[in-house]
Amino acid sequence: MTDQALTATTAQQRRFLWPLMATLLIIGWSSGFVGIRYASEEASVVLVLFWRTLLSGLILLPFALTIGPRMQWKAVAGQMWFGVMSVFLYLGGFALAIEQRVPTGLVALISDLLPLAIATLSQPVLGERLSGRQWLGTAIAVAGVLIVSLDSLSFGSAPLWAYGLTVGSMLIFALASVLHKRRRVGHMPVHQSLCIHTLTGSVLFGICALMQGDIAPPMTQNFAIGMVWLVLIATFAAYSVYYTSLRLFPVAKVSAAIYLSPPVTMLWAWALFSEPLTLAMFVGLGVTLVGVFMTSRG
């Protein structure tokens, strides 16, 4: 078989793989709300993030050490920087903003604009140019996110720097995503890189938790449920699928699927916590679906 035929076969396989990867990514990304909802009833957000990252890293550590290529210090150090950006600064920035009384709805909205930042960065950093149709799809998807978030949106009375922190955290993760995509050599298997990312985050979150007081976990059922959810779904499923997708598909296409996380989060809240569904949520979901479809077809 010629190289050209192999390339065509691989492209066709990826075309059929994408709907499955996108579905898993949306489910995993939106499920973080559920784990945080359970666990944060019993502990501060920083303590929740510490135990989430520590447990994730410790579970992955035996597999990272025994399965895959032997990890070299240079590669580990590089992945630690990605851990600082995509775990500690991204999740920690939003946690600090919420503690500074930035309304949760506003934090969620800024977080959900991540694909827009990635699409903007993908051209100068990666050379991945979006077509006019894809930019139109991006605008439609953003409009859908705004419709979904409108009911819960308020501006609060937090200090000005805290609002800037939410935007900065989102931009840092966007930058980490495109830089991760740009790496042509030195790629680790996902379970090894994710292990390094989470353990790096756990050290930094642990320091922050110690500054606030005790780091012992609350021995309650809700905290345990929250940790299981955050580790297995919001970390292992979401991050693993995200990083794998970045290696297989254009970064703007992967990130566009995240636009669907706000309406799916609303469905989680309705199913598990009996939170009401509104007409605006369904309208926003429909608009977002149209935008994601247009962006993903480029």
PDB file of C-alpha atoms in Angstrom:
ATOM      1  CA  MET A   1       0.000   0.000   0.000  1.00  0.00           C
ATOM      2  CA  THR A   2       1.358   3.420  -0.930  1.00  0.00           C
ATOM      3  CA  ASP A   3       1.917   6.250   1.564  1.00  0.00           C
ATOM      4  CA  GLN A   4      -0.919   8.153  -0.109  1.00  0.00           C
ATOM      5  CA  ALA A   5      -3.337   5.265   0.402  1.00  0.00           C
ATOM      6  CA  LEU A   6      -2.248   4.860   4.016  1.00  0.00           C
ATOM      7  CA  THR A   7      -2.857   8.551   4.645  1.00  0.00           C
ATOM      8  CA  ALA A   8      -6.329   8.322   3.094  1.00  0.00           C
ATOM      9  CA  THR A   9      -7.171   5.266   5.227  1.00  0.00           C
ATOM     10  CA  THR A  10      -5.988   6.961   8.410  1.00  0.00           C
ATOM     11  CA  ALA A  11      -7.993  10.095   7.616  1.00  0.00           C
ATOM     12  CA  GLN A  12     -11.134   8.010   7.059  1.00  0.00           C
ATOM     13  CA  GLN A  13     -10.634   6.160  10.354  1.00  0.00           C
ATOM     14  CA  ARG A  14     -10.222   9.445  12.194  1.00  0.00           C
ATOM     15  CA  ARG A  15     -13.372  10.803  10.576  1.00  0.00           C
ATOM     16  CA  PHE A  16     -15.431   7.983  12.085  1.00  0.00           C
ATOM     17  CA  LEU A  17     -13.534   8.137  15.393  1.00  0.00           C
ATOM     18  CA  TRP A  18     -14.245  11.831  15.986  1.00  0.00           C
ATOM     19  CA  PRO A  19     -17.965  11.570  16.984  1.00  0.00           C
ATOM     20  CA  LEU A  20     -17.052   9.046  19.705  1.00  0.00           C
ATOM     21  CA  MET A  21     -14.126  11.115  20.966  1.00  0.00           C
ATOM     22  CA  ALA A  22     -16.228  14.298  20.962  1.00  0.00           C
ATOM     23  CA  THR A  23     -19.037  12.610  22.921  1.00  0.00           C
ATOM     24  CA  LEU A  24     -16.623  11.298  25.560  1.00  0.00           C
ATOM     25  CA  LEU A  25     -14.947  14.697  25.797  1.00  0.00           C
ATOM     26  CA  ILE A  26     -18.245  16.540  26.319  1.00  0.00           C
ATOM     27  CA  ILE A  27     -19.434  14.082  28.971  1.00  0.00           C
ATOM     28  CA  GLY A  28     -16.113  14.170  30.830  1.00  0.00           C
ATOM     29  CA  TRP A  29     -15.628  17.933  30.600  1.00  0.00           C
ATOM     30  CA  SER A  30     -19.143  18.761  31.817  1.00  0.00           C
ATOM     31  CA  SER A  31     -19.062  16.210  34.643  1.00  0.00           C
ATOM     32  CA  GLY A  32     -16.561  18.235  36.673  1.00  0.00           C
ATOM     33  CA  PHE A  33     -19.524  20.236  37.969  1.00  0.00           C
ATOM     34  CA  VAL A  34     -21.004  17.121  39.555  1.00  0.00           C
ATOM     35  CA  GLY A  35     -17.857  16.166  41.461  1.00  0.00           C
ATOM     36  CA  ILE A  36     -17.262  19.732  42.630  1.00  0.00           C
ATOM     37  CA  ARG A  37     -20.919  19.988  43.726  1.00  0.00           C
ATOM     38  CA  TYR A  38     -20.591  16.906  45.936  1.00  0.00           C
ATOM     39  CA  ALA A  39     -17.082  17.484  47.306  1.00  0.00           C
ATOM     40  CA  SER A  40     -17.219  21.252  47.898  1.00  0.00           C
ATOM     41  CA  GLU A  41     -20.110  20.803  50.334  1.00  0.00           C
ATOM     42  CA  GLU A  42     -17.587  19.292  52.738  1.00  0.00           C
ATOM     43  CA  ALA A  43     -14.313  21.160  52.000  1.00  0.00           C
ATOM     44  CA  SER A  44     -12.792  24.262  50.442  1.00  0.00           C
ATOM     45  CA  VAL A  45     -12.249  24.303  46.682  1.00  0.00           C
ATOM     46  CA  VAL A  46      -8.454  24.242  47.123  1.00  0.00           C
ATOM     47  CA  LEU A  47      -8.643  21.164  49.354  1.00  0.00           C
ATOM     48  CA  VAL A  48     -10.892  19.463  46.807  1.00  0.00           C
ATOM     49  CA  LEU A  49      -8.390  20.232  44.028  1.00  0.00           C
ATOM     50  CA  PHE A  50      -5.498  18.953  46.147  1.00  0.00           C
ATOM     51  CA  TRP A  51      -7.102  15.565  46.759  1.00  0.00           C
ATOM     52  CA  ARG A  52      -8.403  15.344  43.201  1.00  0.00           C
ATOM     53  CA  THR A  53      -4.943  15.808  41.696  1.00  0.00           C
ATOM     54  CA  LEU A  54      -3.103  13.769  44.347  1.00  0.00           C
ATOM     55  CA  LEU A  55      -5.363  10.726  44.007  1.00  0.00           C
ATOM     56  CA  SER A  56      -5.288  10.953  40.215  1.00  0.00           C
ATOM     57  CA  GLY A  57      -1.500  11.109  40.134  1.00  0.00           C
ATOM     58  CA  LEU A  58      -0.986   8.296  42.652  1.00  0.00           C
ATOM     59  CA  ILE A  59      -3.366   5.970  40.795  1.00  0.00           C
ATOM     60  CA  LEU A  60      -1.565   6.625  37.510  1.00  0.00           C
ATOM     61  CA  LEU A  61       1.969   6.435  38.954  1.00  0.00           C
ATOM     62  CA  PRO A  62       2.446   2.604  38.886  1.00  0.00           C
ATOM     63  CA  PHE A  63       1.228   2.494  35.267  1.00  0.00           C
ATOM     64  CA  ALA A  64       3.396   5.465  34.286  1.00  0.00           C
ATOM     65  CA  LEU A  65       6.497   3.755  35.726  1.00  0.00           C
ATOM     66  CA  THR A  66       5.878   0.291  34.270  1.00  0.00           C
ATOM     67  CA  ILE A  67       4.002   0.816  30.989  1.00  0.00           C
ATOM     68  CA  GLY A  68       5.465   2.819  28.131  1.00  0.00           C
ATOM     69  CA  PRO A  69       8.930   4.186  27.436  1.00  0.00           C
ATOM     70  CA  ARG A  70      11.248   5.001  30.281  1.00  0.00           C
ATOM     71  CA  MET A  71      10.718   8.610  31.316  1.00  0.00           C
ATOM     72  CA  GLN A  72      13.726  10.897  30.952  1.00  0.00           C
ATOM     73  CA  TRP A  73      14.194  13.846  33.294  1.00  0.00           C
ATOM     74  CA  LYS A  74      14.164  16.390  30.450  1.00  0.00           C
ATOM     75  CA  ALA A  75      10.812  15.114  29.212  1.00  0.00           C
ATOM     76  CA  VAL A  76       9.426  14.983  32.764  1.00  0.00           C
ATOM     77  CA  ALA A  77      10.475  18.593  33.390  1.00  0.00           C
ATOM     78  CA  GLY A  78       8.733  19.682  30.198  1.00  0.00           C
ATOM     79  CA  GLN A  79       5.531  17.916  31.230  1.00  0.00           C
ATOM     80  CA  MET A  80       5.728  19.509  34.677  1.00  0.00           C
ATOM     81  CA  TRP A  81       5.464  22.925  33.025  1.00  0.00           C
ATOM     82  CA  PHE A  82       2.317  21.755  31.261  1.00  0.00           C
ATOM     83  CA  GLY A  83       1.031  20.558  34.648  1.00  0.00           C
ATOM     84  CA  VAL A  84       1.609  23.991  36.151  1.00  0.00           C
ATOM     85  CA  MET A  85      -0.268  25.650  33.287  1.00  0.00           C
ATOM     86  CA  SER A  86      -3.115  23.237  32.547  1.00  0.00           C
ATOM     87  CA  VAL A  87      -3.815  22.011  36.100  1.00  0.00           C
ATOM     88  CA  PHE A  88      -2.566  24.411  38.776  1.00  0.00           C
ATOM     89  CA  LEU A  89      -2.969  27.805  37.090  1.00  0.00           C
ATOM     90  CA  TYR A  90      -6.110  26.850  35.161  1.00  0.00           C
ATOM     91  CA  LEU A  91      -8.103  25.115  37.911  1.00  0.00           C
ATOM     92  CA  GLY A  92      -6.510  27.081  40.736  1.00  0.00           C
ATOM     93  CA  GLY A  93      -7.176  30.427  39.089  1.00  0.00           C
ATOM     94  CA  PHE A  94     -10.883  29.717  38.839  1.00  0.00           C
ATOM     95  CA  ALA A  95     -10.961  28.414  42.421  1.00  0.00           C
ATOM     96  CA  LEU A  96      -9.313  31.577  43.736  1.00  0.00           C
ATOM     97  CA  ALA A  97     -11.682  33.758  41.716  1.00  0.00           C
ATOM     98  CA  ILE A  98     -14.697  32.008  43.236  1.00  0.00           C
ATOM     99  CA  GLU A  99     -13.235  32.431  46.725  1.00  0.00           C
ATOM    100  CA  GLN A 100     -12.864  36.167  45.955  1.00  0.00           C
ATOM    101  CA  ARG A 101     -16.647  36.233  45.319  1.00  0.00           C
ATOM    102  CA  VAL A 102     -16.621  36.299  41.523  1.00  0.00           C
ATOM    103  CA  PRO A 103     -20.067  34.808  40.729  1.00  0.00           C
ATOM    104  CA  THR A 104     -19.864  31.141  39.758  1.00  0.00           C
ATOM    105  CA  GLY A 105     -22.018  31.734  36.682  1.00  0.00           C
ATOM    106  CA  LEU A 106     -19.583  34.337  35.371  1.00  0.00           C
ATOM    107  CA  VAL A 107     -16.582  32.078  36.076  1.00  0.00           C
ATOM    108  CA  ALA A 108     -18.291  29.244  34.200  1.00  0.00           C
ATOM    109  CA  LEU A 109     -19.079  31.521  31.256  1.00  0.00           C
ATOM    110  CA  ILE A 110     -15.469  32.714  30.933  1.00  0.00           C
ATOM    111  CA  SER A 111     -14.251  29.122  31.224  1.00  0.00           C
ATOM    112  CA  ASP A 112     -16.654  28.076  28.473  1.00  0.00           C
ATOM    113  CA  LEU A 113     -15.126  30.647  26.111  1.00  0.00           C
ATOM    114  CA  LEU A 114     -11.917  28.557  26.091  1.00  0.00           C
ATOM    115  CA  PRO A 115     -12.515  27.255  22.536  1.00  0.00           C
ATOM    116  CA  LEU A 116     -12.705  30.819  21.222  1.00  0.00           C
ATOM    117  CA  ALA A 117      -9.275  31.589  22.709  1.00  0.00           C
ATOM    118  CA  ILE A 118      -7.850  28.350  21.294  1.00  0.00           C
ATOM    119  CA  ALA A 119      -9.252  29.109  17.842  1.00  0.00           C
ATOM    120  CA  THR A 120      -7.678  32.567  17.971  1.00  0.00           C
ATOM    121  CA  LEU A 121      -4.270  31.202  19.031  1.00  0.00           C
ATOM    122  CA  SER A 122      -4.238  28.242  16.640  1.00  0.00           C
ATOM    123  CA  GLN A 123      -3.426  30.358  13.570  1.00  0.00           C
ATOM    124  CA  PRO A 124      -0.357  32.298  14.816  1.00  0.00           C
ATOM    125  CA  VAL A 125       1.050  29.408  16.891  1.00  0.00           C
ATOM    126  CA  LEU A 126       0.109  26.342  14.811  1.00  0.00           C
ATOM    127  CA  GLY A 127      -0.630  27.770  11.386  1.00  0.00           C
ATOM    128  CA  GLU A 128      -4.108  26.171  11.509  1.00  0.00           C
ATOM    129  CA  ARG A 129      -6.234  28.735   9.671  1.00  0.00           C
ATOM    130  CA  LEU A 130      -9.982  28.641  10.272  1.00  0.00           C
ATOM    131  CA  SER A 131     -12.231  29.143   7.276  1.00  0.00           C
ATOM    132  CA  GLY A 132     -14.950  31.786   7.153  1.00  0.00           C
ATOM    133  CA  ARG A 133     -17.547  29.108   7.812  1.00  0.00           C
ATOM    134  CA  GLN A 134     -15.649  27.923  10.896  1.00  0.00           C
ATOM    135  CA  TRP A 135     -15.432  31.464  12.294  1.00  0.00           C
ATOM    136  CA  LEU A 136     -19.170  31.842  11.703  1.00  0.00           C
ATOM    137  CA  GLY A 137     -19.731  28.526  13.503  1.00  0.00           C
ATOM    138  CA  THR A 138     -17.566  29.755  16.369  1.00  0.00           C
ATOM    139  CA  ALA A 139     -19.637  32.934  16.660  1.00  0.00           C
ATOM    140  CA  ILE A 140     -22.877  30.898  16.655  1.00  0.00           C
ATOM    141  CA  ALA A 141     -21.516  28.524  19.318  1.00  0.00           C
ATOM    142  CA  VAL A 142     -20.493  31.455  21.532  1.00  0.00           C
ATOM    143  CA  ALA A 143     -23.996  32.900  21.133  1.00  0.00           C
ATOM    144  CA  GLY A 144     -25.433  29.550  22.251  1.00  0.00           C
ATOM    145  CA  VAL A 145     -23.206  29.517  25.337  1.00  0.00           C
ATOM    146  CA  LEU A 146     -24.341  33.057  26.194  1.00  0.00           C
ATOM    147  CA  ILE A 147     -28.003  32.043  25.880  1.00  0.00           C
ATOM    148  CA  VAL A 148     -27.484  29.035  28.188  1.00  0.00           C
ATOM    149  CA  SER A 149     -25.571  31.100  30.762  1.00  0.00           C
ATOM    150  CA  LEU A 150     -27.790  34.167  30.713  1.00  0.00           C
ATOM    151  CA  ASP A 151     -30.090  33.115  33.572  1.00  0.00           C
ATOM    152  CA  SER A 152     -27.217  32.524  36.006  1.00  0.00           C
ATOM    153  CA  LEU A 153     -25.088  35.490  34.952  1.00  0.00           C
ATOM    154  CA  SER A 154     -24.278  38.271  37.436  1.00  0.00           C
ATOM    155  CA  PHE A 155     -21.230  40.452  38.057  1.00  0.00           C
ATOM    156  CA  GLY A 156     -20.998  40.524  41.867  1.00  0.00           C
ATOM    157  CA  SER A 157     -18.677  42.705  43.933  1.00  0.00           C
ATOM    158  CA  ALA A 158     -15.309  40.940  43.737  1.00  0.00           C
ATOM    159  CA  PRO A 159     -12.076  42.946  43.360  1.00  0.00           C
ATOM    160  CA  LEU A 160     -11.210  43.851  39.776  1.00  0.00           C
ATOM    161  CA  TRP A 161      -8.104  41.631  39.699  1.00  0.00           C
ATOM    162  CA  ALA A 162     -10.229  38.566  40.454  1.00  0.00           C
ATOM    163  CA  TYR A 163     -12.201  39.064  37.234  1.00  0.00           C
ATOM    164  CA  GLY A 164      -8.937  39.387  35.340  1.00  0.00           C
ATOM    165  CA  LEU A 165      -7.762  36.179  37.012  1.00  0.00           C
ATOM    166  CA  THR A 166     -10.611  34.186  35.458  1.00  0.00           C
ATOM    167  CA  VAL A 167      -9.748  35.464  31.983  1.00  0.00           C
ATOM    168  CA  GLY A 168      -6.035  34.830  32.586  1.00  0.00           C
ATOM    169  CA  SER A 169      -6.647  31.256  33.744  1.00  0.00           C
ATOM    170  CA  MET A 170      -8.678  30.499  30.643  1.00  0.00           C
ATOM    171  CA  LEU A 171      -6.019  32.017  28.360  1.00  0.00           C
ATOM    172  CA  ILE A 172      -3.249  30.033  30.080  1.00  0.00           C
ATOM    173  CA  PHE A 173      -5.041  26.744  29.397  1.00  0.00           C
ATOM    174  CA  ALA A 174      -5.655  27.814  25.793  1.00  0.00           C
ATOM    175  CA  LEU A 175      -1.950  28.555  25.389  1.00  0.00           C
ATOM    176  CA  ALA A 176      -1.010  25.228  27.012  1.00  0.00           C
ATOM    177  CA  SER A 177      -3.317  23.425  24.575  1.00  0.00           C
ATOM    178  CA  VAL A 178      -1.807  24.921  21.430  1.00  0.00           C
ATOM    179  CA  LEU A 179       1.741  24.474  22.742  1.00  0.00           C
ATOM    180  CA  HIS A 180       0.971  20.827  23.521  1.00  0.00           C
ATOM    181  CA  LYS A 181      -0.335  20.401  19.982  1.00  0.00           C
ATOM    182  CA  ARG A 182       2.795  22.071  18.551  1.00  0.00           C
ATOM    183  CA  ARG A 183       5.181  19.571  20.171  1.00  0.00           C
ATOM    184  CA  ARG A 184       6.455  17.451  17.302  1.00  0.00           C
ATOM    185  CA  VAL A 185       8.843  15.323  19.379  1.00  0.00           C
ATOM    186  CA  GLY A 186       9.028  14.114  22.953  1.00  0.00           C
ATOM    187  CA  HIS A 187       5.373  13.115  23.205  1.00  0.00           C
ATOM    188  CA  MET A 188       4.705  10.825  26.161  1.00  0.00           C
ATOM    189  CA  PRO A 189       1.841   8.361  26.340  1.00  0.00           C
ATOM    190  CA  VAL A 190      -1.163  10.135  27.816  1.00  0.00           C
ATOM    191  CA  HIS A 191      -1.149   8.145  31.073  1.00  0.00           C
ATOM    192  CA  GLN A 192       2.459   9.197  31.756  1.00  0.00           C
ATOM    193  CA  SER A 193       2.005  12.876  30.940  1.00  0.00           C
ATOM    194  CA  LEU A 194      -1.284  13.086  32.860  1.00  0.00           C
ATOM    195  CA  CYS A 195       0.388  11.473  35.879  1.00  0.00           C
ATOM    196  CA  ILE A 196       3.093  14.165  35.852  1.00  0.00           C
ATOM    197  CA  HIS A 197       0.545  16.950  35.340  1.00  0.00           C
ATOM    198  CA  THR A 198      -1.633  15.895  38.262  1.00  0.00           C
ATOM    199  CA  LEU A 199       1.220  15.184  40.675  1.00  0.00           C
ATOM    200  CA  THR A 200       2.733  18.578  39.865  1.00  0.00           C
ATOM    201  CA  GLY A 201      -0.623  20.210  40.515  1.00  0.00           C
ATOM    202  CA  SER A 202      -1.074  18.278  43.763  1.00  0.00           C
ATOM    203  CA  VAL A 203       2.214  19.593  45.198  1.00  0.00           C
ATOM    204  CA  LEU A 204       1.217  23.189  44.475  1.00  0.00           C
ATOM    205  CA  PHE A 205      -2.387  22.756  45.621  1.00  0.00           C
ATOM    206  CA  GLY A 206      -1.090  21.039  48.757  1.00  0.00           C
ATOM    207  CA  ILE A 207       1.030  24.082  49.605  1.00  0.00           C
ATOM    208  CA  CYS A 208      -2.004  26.328  49.117  1.00  0.00           C
ATOM    209  CA  ALA A 209      -4.192  24.049  51.252  1.00  0.00           C
ATOM    210  CA  LEU A 210      -1.602  24.031  54.058  1.00  0.00           C
ATOM    211  CA  MET A 211      -1.577  27.828  54.015  1.00  0.00           C
ATOM    212  CA  GLN A 212      -5.334  27.723  54.616  1.00  0.00           C
ATOM    213  CA  GLY A 213      -5.172  25.088  57.361  1.00  0.00           C
ATOM    214  CA  ASP A 214      -5.421  21.291  57.478  1.00  0.00           C
ATOM    215  CA  ILE A 215      -5.089  19.108  54.360  1.00  0.00           C
ATOM    216  CA  ALA A 216      -6.850  16.075  55.861  1.00  0.00           C
ATOM    217  CA  PRO A 217      -9.851  15.031  53.736  1.00  0.00           C
ATOM    218  CA  PRO A 218     -13.345  15.108  55.249  1.00  0.00           C
ATOM    219  CA  MET A 219     -14.403  11.524  55.925  1.00  0.00           C
ATOM    220  CA  THR A 220     -17.905  11.914  54.529  1.00  0.00           C
ATOM    221  CA  GLN A 221     -19.923  10.149  51.852  1.00  0.00           C
ATOM    222  CA  ASN A 222     -20.418  13.268  49.727  1.00  0.00           C
ATOM    223  CA  PHE A 223     -16.680  14.002  49.654  1.00  0.00           C
ATOM    224  CA  ALA A 224     -15.940  10.406  48.661  1.00  0.00           C
ATOM    225  CA  ILE A 225     -18.534  10.491  45.868  1.00  0.00           C
ATOM    226  CA  GLY A 226     -17.128  13.794  44.659  1.00  0.00           C
ATOM    227  CA  MET A 227     -13.576  12.432  44.578  1.00  0.00           C
ATOM    228  CA  VAL A 228     -14.558   9.302  42.663  1.00  0.00           C
ATOM    229  CA  TRP A 229     -16.396  11.437  40.128  1.00  0.00           C
ATOM    230  CA  LEU A 230     -13.611  14.010  39.790  1.00  0.00           C
ATOM    231  CA  VAL A 231     -10.822  11.441  39.491  1.00  0.00           C
ATOM    232  CA  LEU A 232     -12.419   8.851  37.211  1.00  0.00           C
ATOM    233  CA  ILE A 233     -14.537  11.037  34.932  1.00  0.00           C
ATOM    234  CA  ALA A 234     -13.484  14.694  35.176  1.00  0.00           C
ATOM    235  CA  THR A 235      -9.742  13.880  35.228  1.00  0.00           C
ATOM    236  CA  PHE A 236      -9.043  10.469  33.686  1.00  0.00           C
ATOM    237  CA  ALA A 237     -11.782  10.556  31.053  1.00  0.00           C
ATOM    238  CA  ALA A 238     -11.833  14.279  30.231  1.00  0.00           C
ATOM    239  CA  TYR A 239      -8.097  15.022  30.188  1.00  0.00           C
ATOM    240  CA  SER A 240      -7.123  11.718  28.542  1.00  0.00           C
ATOM    241  CA  VAL A 241      -9.625  12.141  25.723  1.00  0.00           C
ATOM    242  CA  TYR A 242      -8.691  15.814  25.344  1.00  0.00           C
ATOM    243  CA  TYR A 243      -4.953  15.210  25.006  1.00  0.00           C
ATOM    244  CA  THR A 244      -5.474  12.195  22.738  1.00  0.00           C
ATOM    245  CA  SER A 245      -7.800  14.215  20.521  1.00  0.00           C
ATOM    246  CA  LEU A 246      -5.232  17.023  20.269  1.00  0.00           C
ATOM    247  CA  ARG A 247      -2.794  14.551  18.730  1.00  0.00           C
ATOM    248  CA  LEU A 248      -5.314  13.270  16.176  1.00  0.00           C
ATOM    249  CA  PHE A 249      -7.374  16.301  15.145  1.00  0.00           C
ATOM    250  CA  PRO A 250      -6.989  20.064  14.608  1.00  0.00           C
ATOM    251  CA  VAL A 251      -6.959  21.904  17.915  1.00  0.00           C
ATOM    252  CA  ALA A 252      -9.838  24.239  16.981  1.00  0.00           C
ATOM    253  CA  LYS A 253     -12.013  21.236  16.088  1.00  0.00           C
ATOM    254  CA  VAL A 254     -11.288  19.546  19.416  1.00  0.00           C
ATOM    255  CA  SER A 255     -11.894  22.651  21.479  1.00  0.00           C
ATOM    256  CA  ALA A 256     -15.166  23.418  19.658  1.00  0.00           C
ATOM    257  CA  ALA A 257     -16.751  20.375  21.296  1.00  0.00           C
ATOM    258  CA  ILE A 258     -16.249  22.042  24.692  1.00  0.00           C
ATOM    259  CA  TYR A 259     -18.874  24.620  23.713  1.00  0.00           C
ATOM    260  CA  LEU A 260     -21.440  21.899  24.398  1.00  0.00           C
ATOM    261  CA  SER A 261     -20.341  21.425  28.013  1.00  0.00           C
ATOM    262  CA  PRO A 262     -22.561  24.211  29.496  1.00  0.00           C
ATOM    263  CA  PRO A 263     -25.887  22.756  28.264  1.00  0.00           C
ATOM    264  CA  VAL A 264     -24.777  19.227  29.142  1.00  0.00           C
ATOM    265  CA  THR A 265     -23.812  20.497  32.621  1.00  0.00           C
ATOM    266  CA  MET A 266     -27.369  21.799  32.971  1.00  0.00           C
ATOM    267  CA  LEU A 267     -28.639  18.310  32.138  1.00  0.00           C
ATOM    268  CA  TRP A 268     -26.353  16.813  34.807  1.00  0.00           C
ATOM    269  CA  ALA A 269     -27.745  19.300  37.329  1.00  0.00           C
ATOM    270  CA  TRP A 270     -31.323  18.445  36.348  1.00  0.00           C
ATOM    271  CA  ALA A 271     -30.782  14.688  36.504  1.00  0.00           C
ATOM    272  CA  LEU A 272     -28.807  14.542  39.762  1.00  0.00           C
ATOM    273  CA  PHE A 273     -29.833  17.633  41.733  1.00  0.00           C
ATOM    274  CA  SER A 274     -33.341  18.346  40.372  1.00  0.00           C
ATOM    275  CA  GLU A 275     -32.353  21.798  39.142  1.00  0.00           C
ATOM    276  CA  PRO A 276     -34.962  23.170  36.717  1.00  0.00           C
ATOM    277  CA  LEU A 277     -34.505  23.245  32.966  1.00  0.00           C
ATOM    278  CA  THR A 278     -35.561  26.407  31.143  1.00  0.00           C
ATOM    279  CA  LEU A 279     -36.526  27.160  27.577  1.00  0.00           C
ATOM    280  CA  ALA A 280     -33.384  29.301  27.221  1.00  0.00           C
ATOM    281  CA  MET A 281     -31.226  26.240  27.962  1.00  0.00           C
ATOM    282  CA  PHE A 282     -32.800  24.234  25.136  1.00  0.00           C
ATOM    283  CA  VAL A 283     -32.601  27.168  22.725  1.00  0.00           C
ATOM    284  CA  GLY A 284     -28.948  27.669  23.693  1.00  0.00           C
ATOM    285  CA  LEU A 285     -28.250  23.949  23.226  1.00  0.00           C
ATOM    286  CA  GLY A 286     -29.740  24.019  19.728  1.00  0.00           C
ATOM    287  CA  VAL A 287     -27.804  27.134  18.722  1.00  0.00           C
ATOM    288  CA  THR A 288     -24.568  25.694  20.137  1.00  0.00           C
ATOM    289  CA  LEU A 289     -25.047  22.418  18.239  1.00  0.00           C
ATOM    290  CA  VAL A 290     -25.330  24.324  14.975  1.00  0.00           C
ATOM    291  CA  GLY A 291     -22.165  26.301  15.731  1.00  0.00           C
ATOM    292  CA  VAL A 292     -20.134  23.234  16.761  1.00  0.00           C
ATOM    293  CA  PHE A 293     -21.260  21.341  13.642  1.00  0.00           C
ATOM    294  CA  MET A 294     -20.148  24.191  11.392  1.00  0.00           C
ATOM    295  CA  THR A 295     -16.788  24.566  13.170  1.00  0.00           C
ATOM    296  CA  SER A 296     -16.029  20.816  13.259  1.00  0.00           C
ATOM    297  CA  ARG A 297     -16.619  20.303   9.536  1.00  0.00           C
ATOM    298  CA  GLY A 298     -13.696  22.525   8.549  1.00  0.00           C
TER     299      GLY A 298
END
